[in-house]
Amino acid sequence: MVVCQSDQDQSRAKWTTFCTKIFADLLVEQIRKGNRSSGAFSKLAWKIIRDEFNRQTGLKFDKQQLKNHLDVLRKRYNSVKAILDHPGFTWDASQSMLLAQDDVWQKYIEAHPEADTEQPCIR
């Protein structure tokens, strides 16, 4: 069973939910150990995260691929947070997704056209 993938040339990582969970757990572990200050992980933290991520997944992702994915996760978090600030949106923890009636979503898209591409990921 393939749980994580990367292209042959290693230039683009393909992130699964499983790999993202491993990555997030490793980030949290380093935060708890005090290896993040002023919003940035130390070089040692990135080395530990990279080595342990690759060990657990069998991949050979480099530090930059991991940092890029952290940027993606931050962007997604900020998008969800912004949407939840609007009336009619709720978070369903059991399904890990946003919920809203179609008319609420449509009004949000009209006010924020860039959000239209996010709807398929956020139900």
mmCIF file with all atom_site columns, N, CA and C in Angstrom, residues 49-92:
data_model
loop_
_atom_site.group_PDB
_atom_site.id
_atom_site.type_symbol
_atom_site.label_atom_id
_atom_site.label_alt_id
_atom_site.label_comp_id
_atom_site.label_asym_id
_atom_site.label_entity_id
_atom_site.label_seq_id
_atom_site.pdbx_PDB_ins_code
_atom_site.Cartn_x
_atom_site.Cartn_y
_atom_site.Cartn_z
_atom_site.occupancy
_atom_site.B_iso_or_equiv
_atom_site.pdbx_formal_charge
_atom_site.auth_seq_id
_atom_site.auth_comp_id
_atom_site.auth_asym_id
_atom_site.auth_atom_id
_atom_site.pdbx_PDB_model_num
ATOM 1   N N  . ILE A 1 49 ? 13.040  16.429 12.042 1.00 0.00 ? 49 ILE A N  1
ATOM 2   C CA . ILE A 1 49 ? 11.761  16.254 11.343 1.00 0.00 ? 49 ILE A CA 1
ATOM 3   C C  . ILE A 1 49 ? 11.984  15.529 10.021 1.00 0.00 ? 49 ILE A C  1
ATOM 4   N N  . ARG A 1 50 ? 12.969  15.987 9.244  1.00 0.00 ? 50 ARG A N  1
ATOM 5   C CA . ARG A 1 50 ? 13.254  15.361 7.940  1.00 0.00 ? 50 ARG A CA 1
ATOM 6   C C  . ARG A 1 50 ? 13.637  13.898 8.099  1.00 0.00 ? 50 ARG A C  1
ATOM 7   N N  . ASP A 1 51 ? 14.579  13.641 8.990  1.00 0.00 ? 51 ASP A N  1
ATOM 8   C CA . ASP A 1 51 ? 15.065  12.267 9.162  1.00 0.00 ? 51 ASP A CA 1
ATOM 9   C C  . ASP A 1 51 ? 13.958  11.336 9.641  1.00 0.00 ? 51 ASP A C  1
ATOM 10  N N  . GLU A 1 52 ? 13.176  11.788 10.607 1.00 0.00 ? 52 GLU A N  1
ATOM 11  C CA . GLU A 1 52 ? 12.118  10.933 11.157 1.00 0.00 ? 52 GLU A CA 1
ATOM 12  C C  . GLU A 1 52 ? 10.967  10.764 10.162 1.00 0.00 ? 52 GLU A C  1
ATOM 13  N N  . PHE A 1 53 ? 10.633  11.828 9.435  1.00 0.00 ? 53 PHE A N  1
ATOM 14  C CA . PHE A 1 53 ? 9.592   11.729 8.415  1.00 0.00 ? 53 PHE A CA 1
ATOM 15  C C  . PHE A 1 53 ? 9.998   10.707 7.356  1.00 0.00 ? 53 PHE A C  1
ATOM 16  N N  . ASN A 1 54 ? 11.219  10.809 6.876  1.00 0.00 ? 54 ASN A N  1
ATOM 17  C CA . ASN A 1 54 ? 11.697  9.882  5.852  1.00 0.00 ? 54 ASN A CA 1
ATOM 18  C C  . ASN A 1 54 ? 11.773  8.457  6.381  1.00 0.00 ? 54 ASN A C  1
ATOM 19  N N  . ARG A 1 55 ? 12.151  8.294  7.646  1.00 0.00 ? 55 ARG A N  1
ATOM 20  C CA . ARG A 1 55 ? 12.206  6.959  8.240  1.00 0.00 ? 55 ARG A CA 1
ATOM 21  C C  . ARG A 1 55 ? 10.803  6.349  8.308  1.00 0.00 ? 55 ARG A C  1
ATOM 22  N N  . GLN A 1 56 ? 9.832   7.131  8.760  1.00 0.00 ? 56 GLN A N  1
ATOM 23  C CA . GLN A 1 56 ? 8.474   6.615  8.927  1.00 0.00 ? 56 GLN A CA 1
ATOM 24  C C  . GLN A 1 56 ? 7.757   6.367  7.603  1.00 0.00 ? 56 GLN A C  1
ATOM 25  N N  . THR A 1 57 ? 8.097   7.126  6.574  1.00 0.00 ? 57 THR A N  1
ATOM 26  C CA . THR A 1 57 ? 7.387   7.007  5.302  1.00 0.00 ? 57 THR A CA 1
ATOM 27  C C  . THR A 1 57 ? 8.149   6.226  4.240  1.00 0.00 ? 57 THR A C  1
ATOM 28  N N  . GLY A 1 58 ? 9.451   6.063  4.427  1.00 0.00 ? 58 GLY A N  1
ATOM 29  C CA . GLY A 1 58 ? 10.255  5.399  3.409  1.00 0.00 ? 58 GLY A CA 1
ATOM 30  C C  . GLY A 1 58 ? 10.593  6.304  2.237  1.00 0.00 ? 58 GLY A C  1
ATOM 31  N N  . LEU A 1 59 ? 10.348  7.594  2.381  1.00 0.00 ? 59 LEU A N  1
ATOM 32  C CA . LEU A 1 59 ? 10.630  8.557  1.316  1.00 0.00 ? 59 LEU A CA 1
ATOM 33  C C  . LEU A 1 59 ? 11.960  9.250  1.555  1.00 0.00 ? 59 LEU A C  1
ATOM 34  N N  . LYS A 1 60 ? 12.312  10.106 0.625  1.00 0.00 ? 60 LYS A N  1
ATOM 35  C CA . LYS A 1 60 ? 13.553  10.875 0.743  1.00 0.00 ? 60 LYS A CA 1
ATOM 36  C C  . LYS A 1 60 ? 13.256  12.346 0.478  1.00 0.00 ? 60 LYS A C  1
ATOM 37  N N  . PHE A 1 61 ? 12.316  12.895 1.231  1.00 0.00 ? 61 PHE A N  1
ATOM 38  C CA . PHE A 1 61 ? 11.993  14.309 1.084  1.00 0.00 ? 61 PHE A CA 1
ATOM 39  C C  . PHE A 1 61 ? 13.115  15.134 1.697  1.00 0.00 ? 61 PHE A C  1
ATOM 40  N N  . ASP A 1 62 ? 13.383  16.286 1.078  1.00 0.00 ? 62 ASP A N  1
ATOM 41  C CA . ASP A 1 62 ? 14.391  17.174 1.647  1.00 0.00 ? 62 ASP A CA 1
ATOM 42  C C  . ASP A 1 62 ? 13.710  18.243 2.506  1.00 0.00 ? 62 ASP A C  1
ATOM 43  N N  . LYS A 1 63 ? 14.530  19.013 3.171  1.00 0.00 ? 63 LYS A N  1
ATOM 44  C CA . LYS A 1 63 ? 14.032  20.047 4.084  1.00 0.00 ? 63 LYS A CA 1
ATOM 45  C C  . LYS A 1 63 ? 13.123  21.029 3.350  1.00 0.00 ? 63 LYS A C  1
ATOM 46  N N  . GLN A 1 64 ? 13.483  21.411 2.127  1.00 0.00 ? 64 GLN A N  1
ATOM 47  C CA . GLN A 1 64 ? 12.685  22.397 1.397  1.00 0.00 ? 64 GLN A CA 1
ATOM 48  C C  . GLN A 1 64 ? 11.290  21.862 1.074  1.00 0.00 ? 64 GLN A C  1
ATOM 49  N N  . GLN A 1 65 ? 11.181  20.589 0.717  1.00 0.00 ? 65 GLN A N  1
ATOM 50  C CA . GLN A 1 65 ? 9.864   20.011 0.448  1.00 0.00 ? 65 GLN A CA 1
ATOM 51  C C  . GLN A 1 65 ? 8.996   20.059 1.704  1.00 0.00 ? 65 GLN A C  1
ATOM 52  N N  . LEU A 1 66 ? 9.595   19.780 2.846  1.00 0.00 ? 66 LEU A N  1
ATOM 53  C CA . LEU A 1 66 ? 8.856   19.821 4.106  1.00 0.00 ? 66 LEU A CA 1
ATOM 54  C C  . LEU A 1 66 ? 8.450   21.255 4.447  1.00 0.00 ? 66 LEU A C  1
ATOM 55  N N  . LYS A 1 67 ? 9.361   22.194 4.257  1.00 0.00 ? 67 LYS A N  1
ATOM 56  C CA . LYS A 1 67 ? 9.044   23.597 4.535  1.00 0.00 ? 67 LYS A CA 1
ATOM 57  C C  . LYS A 1 67 ? 7.939   24.100 3.601  1.00 0.00 ? 67 LYS A C  1
ATOM 58  N N  . ASN A 1 68 ? 7.989   23.686 2.347  1.00 0.00 ? 68 ASN A N  1
ATOM 59  C CA . ASN A 1 68 ? 6.946   24.079 1.399  1.00 0.00 ? 68 ASN A CA 1
ATOM 60  C C  . ASN A 1 68 ? 5.588   23.560 1.850  1.00 0.00 ? 68 ASN A C  1
ATOM 61  N N  . HIS A 1 69 ? 5.564   22.322 2.355  1.00 0.00 ? 69 HIS A N  1
ATOM 62  C CA . HIS A 1 69 ? 4.285   21.767 2.804  1.00 0.00 ? 69 HIS A CA 1
ATOM 63  C C  . HIS A 1 69 ? 3.791   22.493 4.052  1.00 0.00 ? 69 HIS A C  1
ATOM 64  N N  . LEU A 1 70 ? 4.693   22.885 4.918  1.00 0.00 ? 70 LEU A N  1
ATOM 65  C CA . LEU A 1 70 ? 4.284   23.674 6.087  1.00 0.00 ? 70 LEU A CA 1
ATOM 66  C C  . LEU A 1 70 ? 3.651   24.987 5.629  1.00 0.00 ? 70 LEU A C  1
ATOM 67  N N  . ASP A 1 71 ? 4.198   25.601 4.599  1.00 0.00 ? 71 ASP A N  1
ATOM 68  C CA . ASP A 1 71 ? 3.609   26.832 4.055  1.00 0.00 ? 71 ASP A CA 1
ATOM 69  C C  . ASP A 1 71 ? 2.198   26.574 3.524  1.00 0.00 ? 71 ASP A C  1
ATOM 70  N N  . VAL A 1 72 ? 2.006   25.447 2.843  1.00 0.00 ? 72 VAL A N  1
ATOM 71  C CA . VAL A 1 72 ? 0.682   25.072 2.334  1.00 0.00 ? 72 VAL A CA 1
ATOM 72  C C  . VAL A 1 72 ? -0.288  24.887 3.498  1.00 0.00 ? 72 VAL A C  1
ATOM 73  N N  . LEU A 1 73 ? 0.150   24.196 4.533  1.00 0.00 ? 73 LEU A N  1
ATOM 74  C CA . LEU A 1 73 ? -0.712  23.965 5.694  1.00 0.00 ? 73 LEU A CA 1
ATOM 75  C C  . LEU A 1 73 ? -1.082  25.281 6.378  1.00 0.00 ? 73 LEU A C  1
ATOM 76  N N  . ARG A 1 74 ? -0.134  26.186 6.484  1.00 0.00 ? 74 ARG A N  1
ATOM 77  C CA . ARG A 1 74 ? -0.422  27.502 7.083  1.00 0.00 ? 74 ARG A CA 1
ATOM 78  C C  . ARG A 1 74 ? -1.464  28.253 6.253  1.00 0.00 ? 74 ARG A C  1
ATOM 79  N N  . LYS A 1 75 ? -1.314  28.205 4.943  1.00 0.00 ? 75 LYS A N  1
ATOM 80  C CA . LYS A 1 75 ? -2.261  28.895 4.061  1.00 0.00 ? 75 LYS A CA 1
ATOM 81  C C  . LYS A 1 75 ? -3.663  28.298 4.212  1.00 0.00 ? 75 LYS A C  1
ATOM 82  N N  . ARG A 1 76 ? -3.749  26.976 4.254  1.00 0.00 ? 76 ARG A N  1
ATOM 83  C CA . ARG A 1 76 ? -5.054  26.326 4.429  1.00 0.00 ? 76 ARG A CA 1
ATOM 84  C C  . ARG A 1 76 ? -5.676  26.701 5.769  1.00 0.00 ? 76 ARG A C  1
ATOM 85  N N  . TYR A 1 77 ? -4.859  26.694 6.812  1.00 0.00 ? 77 TYR A N  1
ATOM 86  C CA . TYR A 1 77 ? -5.349  27.057 8.138  1.00 0.00 ? 77 TYR A CA 1
ATOM 87  C C  . TYR A 1 77 ? -5.912  28.474 8.123  1.00 0.00 ? 77 TYR A C  1
ATOM 88  N N  . ASN A 1 78 ? -5.178  29.404 7.550  1.00 0.00 ? 78 ASN A N  1
ATOM 89  C CA . ASN A 1 78 ? -5.631  30.795 7.497  1.00 0.00 ? 78 ASN A CA 1
ATOM 90  C C  . ASN A 1 78 ? -6.905  30.945 6.681  1.00 0.00 ? 78 ASN A C  1
ATOM 91  N N  . SER A 1 79 ? -7.054  30.168 5.608  1.00 0.00 ? 79 SER A N  1
ATOM 92  C CA . SER A 1 79 ? -8.277  30.207 4.802  1.00 0.00 ? 79 SER A CA 1
ATOM 93  C C  . SER A 1 79 ? -9.473  29.717 5.606  1.00 0.00 ? 79 SER A C  1
ATOM 94  N N  . VAL A 1 80 ? -9.300  28.599 6.284  1.00 0.00 ? 80 VAL A N  1
ATOM 95  C CA . VAL A 1 80 ? -10.392 28.041 7.087  1.00 0.00 ? 80 VAL A CA 1
ATOM 96  C C  . VAL A 1 80 ? -10.751 28.999 8.215  1.00 0.00 ? 80 VAL A C  1
ATOM 97  N N  . LYS A 1 81 ? -9.749  29.538 8.858  1.00 0.00 ? 81 LYS A N  1
ATOM 98  C CA . LYS A 1 81 ? -9.980  30.480 9.959  1.00 0.00 ? 81 LYS A CA 1
ATOM 99  C C  . LYS A 1 81 ? -10.768 31.694 9.469  1.00 0.00 ? 81 LYS A C  1
ATOM 100 N N  . ALA A 1 82 ? -10.400 32.229 8.309  1.00 0.00 ? 82 ALA A N  1
ATOM 101 C CA . ALA A 1 82 ? -11.099 33.386 7.747  1.00 0.00 ? 82 ALA A CA 1
ATOM 102 C C  . ALA A 1 82 ? -12.549 33.043 7.416  1.00 0.00 ? 82 ALA A C  1
ATOM 103 N N  . ILE A 1 83 ? -12.776 31.870 6.866  1.00 0.00 ? 83 ILE A N  1
ATOM 104 C CA . ILE A 1 83 ? -14.137 31.454 6.524  1.00 0.00 ? 83 ILE A CA 1
ATOM 105 C C  . ILE A 1 83 ? -14.977 31.298 7.784  1.00 0.00 ? 83 ILE A C  1
ATOM 106 N N  . LEU A 1 84 ? -14.411 30.723 8.830  1.00 0.00 ? 84 LEU A N  1
ATOM 107 C CA . LEU A 1 84 ? -15.160 30.517 10.074 1.00 0.00 ? 84 LEU A CA 1
ATOM 108 C C  . LEU A 1 84 ? -15.537 31.829 10.757 1.00 0.00 ? 84 LEU A C  1
ATOM 109 N N  . ASP A 1 85 ? -14.887 32.915 10.387 1.00 0.00 ? 85 ASP A N  1
ATOM 110 C CA . ASP A 1 85 ? -15.241 34.227 10.936 1.00 0.00 ? 85 ASP A CA 1
ATOM 111 C C  . ASP A 1 85 ? -16.548 34.761 10.347 1.00 0.00 ? 85 ASP A C  1
ATOM 112 N N  . HIS A 1 86 ? -17.035 34.122 9.295  1.00 0.00 ? 86 HIS A N  1
ATOM 113 C CA . HIS A 1 86 ? -18.272 34.560 8.653  1.00 0.00 ? 86 HIS A CA 1
ATOM 114 C C  . HIS A 1 86 ? -19.461 33.761 9.180  1.00 0.00 ? 86 HIS A C  1
ATOM 115 N N  . PRO A 1 87 ? -20.607 34.441 9.361  1.00 0.00 ? 87 PRO A N  1
ATOM 116 C CA . PRO A 1 87 ? -21.798 33.746 9.867  1.00 0.00 ? 87 PRO A CA 1
ATOM 117 C C  . PRO A 1 87 ? -22.256 32.648 8.911  1.00 0.00 ? 87 PRO A C  1
ATOM 118 N N  . GLY A 1 88 ? -22.742 31.568 9.480  1.00 0.00 ? 88 GLY A N  1
ATOM 119 C CA . GLY A 1 88 ? -23.283 30.466 8.691  1.00 0.00 ? 88 GLY A CA 1
ATOM 120 C C  . GLY A 1 88 ? -22.318 29.322 8.470  1.00 0.00 ? 88 GLY A C  1
ATOM 121 N N  . PHE A 1 89 ? -21.052 29.524 8.781  1.00 0.00 ? 89 PHE A N  1
ATOM 122 C CA . PHE A 1 89 ? -20.058 28.461 8.644  1.00 0.00 ? 89 PHE A CA 1
ATOM 123 C C  . PHE A 1 89 ? -19.775 27.853 10.008 1.00 0.00 ? 89 PHE A C  1
ATOM 124 N N  . THR A 1 90 ? -19.680 26.546 10.036 1.00 0.00 ? 90 THR A N  1
ATOM 125 C CA . THR A 1 90 ? -19.321 25.840 11.268 1.00 0.00 ? 90 THR A CA 1
ATOM 126 C C  . THR A 1 90 ? -18.260 24.803 10.943 1.00 0.00 ? 90 THR A C  1
ATOM 127 N N  . TRP A 1 91 ? -17.588 24.332 11.985 1.00 0.00 ? 91 TRP A N  1
ATOM 128 C CA . TRP A 1 91 ? -16.571 23.297 11.842 1.00 0.00 ? 91 TRP A CA 1
ATOM 129 C C  . TRP A 1 91 ? -17.129 21.998 12.385 1.00 0.00 ? 91 TRP A C  1
ATOM 130 N N  . ASP A 1 92 ? -17.114 20.944 11.579 1.00 0.00 ? 92 ASP A N  1
ATOM 131 C CA . ASP A 1 92 ? -17.537 19.615 12.011 1.00 0.00 ? 92 ASP A CA 1
ATOM 132 C C  . ASP A 1 92 ? -16.281 18.824 12.352 1.00 0.00 ? 92 ASP A C  1
#
